[in-house]
């Protein structure tokens, strides 16, 4: 019966001994291959000497003790190769278990996808710049869970709380003005949606959930709310211990023209005038003033180091235990085989040809 291929997963050899990377045992075939190569070279050498005259006499004069030394060197190389293959297979012996905790916060990125976010006072536009900042930050997050909510006239959950960064980035890339059901800007509705359906701060009977979780809403918007009572929503969030970090985007002076759907070169018109979008810093400042942990960062048409904001306002704050697991650790023994391989190679280099003169 032909044995199956070596497993890619660790191989348990019993008595507490295991190989972490058993696939490297295939390299053991290089040891007999080295001996076969030495034998082939020796045979070729004998045939060459035989052409010089009497084979036994020429061999005695030319070789002498050199044959034994060459075979000693060949065996050293073969054993060194075998030892190196065993070292690469990572033998392990002895195990211990320990409990580990995954700590972090729940971060919900709430992004305004209304048409005003297509204004180009931030390049290439407000929405794309916000997506870029979020993408750069997510790559540096630790054990935090992340979620993504898009909103305009109504909010929509694009990614629930997860530690799957790839899925989050995929949802983030897909954000555009069509990501929300209706046009407009309803900041308060978006905050309430996060509290009810993403963070689930209350049970169905209205009783608050006390889970000792640390939760943040990171809001990206130009702040032009349409009577959705965002300050009241922020007060509700504060009652449940949810912080809001509002990041205001856009020119707060004359504002920037709002592009029309499907045409970045034409702009929305109303009563013969071009509609311009301005940053409503006052609304966002009121929202941030509701609770001490809230913050309003007025980016305007500038730039922001979101990673630094995360380190200053989020990572330095309290963290909850988001999960725990028991892991088994093993003591590595590959060093013994690696040392043997190096010793054999060093000894092989010291063995001379030993030819008689």
PDB file of C-alpha atoms in Angstrom, residues 122-239:
ATOM      1  CA  UNK A 122     -12.056  68.036  -1.042  1.00  0.00           C
ATOM      2  CA  UNK A 123     -10.316  66.075  -3.787  1.00  0.00           C
ATOM      3  CA  UNK A 124     -11.620  64.058  -5.501  1.00  0.00           C
ATOM      4  CA  UNK A 125     -14.789  64.742  -3.463  1.00  0.00           C
ATOM      5  CA  UNK A 126     -15.901  64.688   0.152  1.00  0.00           C
ATOM      6  CA  UNK A 127     -17.193  61.117   0.089  1.00  0.00           C
ATOM      7  CA  UNK A 128     -14.152  59.582  -1.579  1.00  0.00           C
ATOM      8  CA  UNK A 129     -11.809  61.422   0.772  1.00  0.00           C
ATOM      9  CA  UNK A 130     -13.731  60.100   3.800  1.00  0.00           C
ATOM     10  CA  UNK A 131     -13.524  56.562   2.403  1.00  0.00           C
ATOM     11  CA  UNK A 132      -9.777  56.921   1.927  1.00  0.00           C
ATOM     12  CA  UNK A 133      -9.252  58.099   5.507  1.00  0.00           C
ATOM     13  CA  UNK A 134     -11.330  55.217   6.883  1.00  0.00           C
ATOM     14  CA  UNK A 135      -9.519  52.648   4.760  1.00  0.00           C
ATOM     15  CA  UNK A 136      -6.132  53.847   5.996  1.00  0.00           C
ATOM     16  CA  UNK A 137      -7.317  53.698   9.615  1.00  0.00           C
ATOM     17  CA  UNK A 138      -8.860  50.227   9.453  1.00  0.00           C
ATOM     18  CA  UNK A 139      -5.505  48.745   8.435  1.00  0.00           C
ATOM     19  CA  UNK A 140      -4.041  49.947  11.760  1.00  0.00           C
ATOM     20  CA  UNK A 141      -6.825  48.851  14.114  1.00  0.00           C
ATOM     21  CA  UNK A 142      -6.103  46.319  16.815  1.00  0.00           C
ATOM     22  CA  UNK A 143      -8.775  44.029  18.247  1.00  0.00           C
ATOM     23  CA  UNK A 144     -11.655  46.455  17.685  1.00  0.00           C
ATOM     24  CA  UNK A 145     -14.832  45.395  15.954  1.00  0.00           C
ATOM     25  CA  UNK A 146     -16.003  47.663  13.140  1.00  0.00           C
ATOM     26  CA  UNK A 147     -19.313  48.348  11.424  1.00  0.00           C
ATOM     27  CA  UNK A 148     -20.374  50.592   8.553  1.00  0.00           C
ATOM     28  CA  UNK A 149     -23.608  52.549   8.132  1.00  0.00           C
ATOM     29  CA  UNK A 150     -24.398  54.751   5.133  1.00  0.00           C
ATOM     30  CA  UNK A 151     -27.053  57.434   5.407  1.00  0.00           C
ATOM     31  CA  UNK A 152     -28.723  60.180   3.453  1.00  0.00           C
ATOM     32  CA  UNK A 153     -32.510  60.570   3.777  1.00  0.00           C
ATOM     33  CA  UNK A 154     -32.521  57.152   5.496  1.00  0.00           C
ATOM     34  CA  UNK A 155     -29.750  54.981   6.990  1.00  0.00           C
ATOM     35  CA  UNK A 156     -28.634  51.573   5.732  1.00  0.00           C
ATOM     36  CA  UNK A 157     -26.348  49.059   7.443  1.00  0.00           C
ATOM     37  CA  UNK A 158     -23.610  48.061   5.004  1.00  0.00           C
ATOM     38  CA  UNK A 159     -21.481  46.013   7.413  1.00  0.00           C
ATOM     39  CA  UNK A 160     -22.510  44.764  10.880  1.00  0.00           C
ATOM     40  CA  UNK A 161     -20.041  44.640  13.749  1.00  0.00           C
ATOM     41  CA  UNK A 162     -17.208  42.371  12.699  1.00  0.00           C
ATOM     42  CA  UNK A 163     -13.489  41.799  12.856  1.00  0.00           C
ATOM     43  CA  UNK A 164     -13.449  40.728   9.224  1.00  0.00           C
ATOM     44  CA  UNK A 165     -11.433  43.626   7.808  1.00  0.00           C
ATOM     45  CA  UNK A 166     -11.676  42.342   4.229  1.00  0.00           C
ATOM     46  CA  UNK A 167     -15.489  42.332   4.304  1.00  0.00           C
ATOM     47  CA  UNK A 168     -15.532  45.801   5.866  1.00  0.00           C
ATOM     48  CA  UNK A 169     -13.209  47.200   3.188  1.00  0.00           C
ATOM     49  CA  UNK A 170     -15.376  45.651   0.472  1.00  0.00           C
ATOM     50  CA  UNK A 171     -18.468  47.348   1.895  1.00  0.00           C
ATOM     51  CA  UNK A 172     -16.568  50.625   2.220  1.00  0.00           C
ATOM     52  CA  UNK A 173     -15.452  50.558  -1.417  1.00  0.00           C
ATOM     53  CA  UNK A 174     -19.063  50.220  -2.538  1.00  0.00           C
ATOM     54  CA  UNK A 175     -20.295  53.399  -0.825  1.00  0.00           C
ATOM     55  CA  UNK A 176     -21.902  55.925  -3.191  1.00  0.00           C
ATOM     56  CA  UNK A 177     -25.035  58.120  -3.237  1.00  0.00           C
ATOM     57  CA  UNK A 178     -27.104  55.029  -4.118  1.00  0.00           C
ATOM     58  CA  UNK A 179     -26.083  53.285  -0.879  1.00  0.00           C
ATOM     59  CA  UNK A 180     -28.936  54.950   1.061  1.00  0.00           C
ATOM     60  CA  UNK A 181     -32.643  54.553   0.240  1.00  0.00           C
ATOM     61  CA  UNK A 182     -33.557  58.256  -0.085  1.00  0.00           C
ATOM     62  CA  UNK A 183     -31.927  61.584  -0.717  1.00  0.00           C
ATOM     63  CA  UNK A 184     -31.417  64.138   2.013  1.00  0.00           C
ATOM     64  CA  UNK A 185     -29.348  64.232   5.213  1.00  0.00           C
ATOM     65  CA  UNK A 186     -30.872  62.698   8.358  1.00  0.00           C
ATOM     66  CA  UNK A 187     -28.084  62.563  10.935  1.00  0.00           C
ATOM     67  CA  UNK A 188     -30.406  61.859  13.860  1.00  0.00           C
ATOM     68  CA  UNK A 189     -32.029  58.902  12.096  1.00  0.00           C
ATOM     69  CA  UNK A 190     -28.593  57.457  11.347  1.00  0.00           C
ATOM     70  CA  UNK A 191     -27.527  57.670  15.010  1.00  0.00           C
ATOM     71  CA  UNK A 192     -30.766  56.040  16.177  1.00  0.00           C
ATOM     72  CA  UNK A 193     -30.326  53.276  13.591  1.00  0.00           C
ATOM     73  CA  UNK A 194     -26.855  52.553  14.961  1.00  0.00           C
ATOM     74  CA  UNK A 195     -28.113  52.427  18.545  1.00  0.00           C
ATOM     75  CA  UNK A 196     -31.058  50.136  17.734  1.00  0.00           C
ATOM     76  CA  UNK A 197     -29.763  47.786  15.057  1.00  0.00           C
ATOM     77  CA  UNK A 198     -25.955  47.813  15.195  1.00  0.00           C
ATOM     78  CA  UNK A 199     -25.016  48.353  18.827  1.00  0.00           C
ATOM     79  CA  UNK A 200     -28.393  47.074  20.132  1.00  0.00           C
ATOM     80  CA  UNK A 201     -28.244  49.175  23.273  1.00  0.00           C
ATOM     81  CA  UNK A 202     -31.699  48.009  24.385  1.00  0.00           C
ATOM     82  CA  UNK A 203     -33.613  44.758  24.422  1.00  0.00           C
ATOM     83  CA  UNK A 204     -36.944  44.480  22.677  1.00  0.00           C
ATOM     84  CA  UNK A 205     -38.788  45.444  25.876  1.00  0.00           C
ATOM     85  CA  UNK A 206     -36.870  48.722  26.087  1.00  0.00           C
ATOM     86  CA  UNK A 207     -34.628  47.604  28.956  1.00  0.00           C
ATOM     87  CA  UNK A 208     -31.024  48.845  28.492  1.00  0.00           C
ATOM     88  CA  UNK A 209     -28.366  46.227  27.930  1.00  0.00           C
ATOM     89  CA  UNK A 210     -25.517  46.598  30.402  1.00  0.00           C
ATOM     90  CA  UNK A 211     -22.706  44.694  28.697  1.00  0.00           C
ATOM     91  CA  UNK A 212     -19.769  46.849  29.806  1.00  0.00           C
ATOM     92  CA  UNK A 213     -18.957  47.465  26.167  1.00  0.00           C
ATOM     93  CA  UNK A 214     -17.031  50.478  24.981  1.00  0.00           C
ATOM     94  CA  UNK A 215     -18.650  51.900  21.869  1.00  0.00           C
ATOM     95  CA  UNK A 216     -17.977  54.795  19.508  1.00  0.00           C
ATOM     96  CA  UNK A 217     -19.747  56.307  16.528  1.00  0.00           C
ATOM     97  CA  UNK A 218     -17.393  57.993  14.057  1.00  0.00           C
ATOM     98  CA  UNK A 219     -19.550  60.283  11.941  1.00  0.00           C
ATOM     99  CA  UNK A 220     -18.442  61.703   8.578  1.00  0.00           C
ATOM    100  CA  UNK A 221     -20.764  64.395   7.240  1.00  0.00           C
ATOM    101  CA  UNK A 222     -21.068  67.975   6.058  1.00  0.00           C
ATOM    102  CA  UNK A 223     -23.640  68.479   8.813  1.00  0.00           C
ATOM    103  CA  UNK A 224     -26.534  69.835   6.716  1.00  0.00           C
ATOM    104  CA  UNK A 225     -29.234  68.022   8.670  1.00  0.00           C
ATOM    105  CA  UNK A 226     -32.891  68.137   7.638  1.00  0.00           C
ATOM    106  CA  UNK A 227     -34.787  68.218  10.925  1.00  0.00           C
ATOM    107  CA  UNK A 228     -33.927  64.703  12.150  1.00  0.00           C
ATOM    108  CA  UNK A 229     -33.104  66.002  15.651  1.00  0.00           C
ATOM    109  CA  UNK A 230     -29.466  64.895  15.772  1.00  0.00           C
ATOM    110  CA  UNK A 231     -28.826  66.508  19.176  1.00  0.00           C
ATOM    111  CA  UNK A 232     -31.608  64.460  20.770  1.00  0.00           C
ATOM    112  CA  UNK A 233     -30.167  61.341  19.144  1.00  0.00           C
ATOM    113  CA  UNK A 234     -26.747  62.215  20.551  1.00  0.00           C
ATOM    114  CA  UNK A 235     -28.294  62.595  24.014  1.00  0.00           C
ATOM    115  CA  UNK A 236     -29.810  59.123  23.684  1.00  0.00           C
ATOM    116  CA  UNK A 237     -26.420  57.738  22.668  1.00  0.00           C
ATOM    117  CA  UNK A 238     -24.785  59.383  25.685  1.00  0.00           C
ATOM    118  CA  UNK A 239     -27.360  57.782  27.995  1.00  0.00           C
TER     119      UNK A 239
END
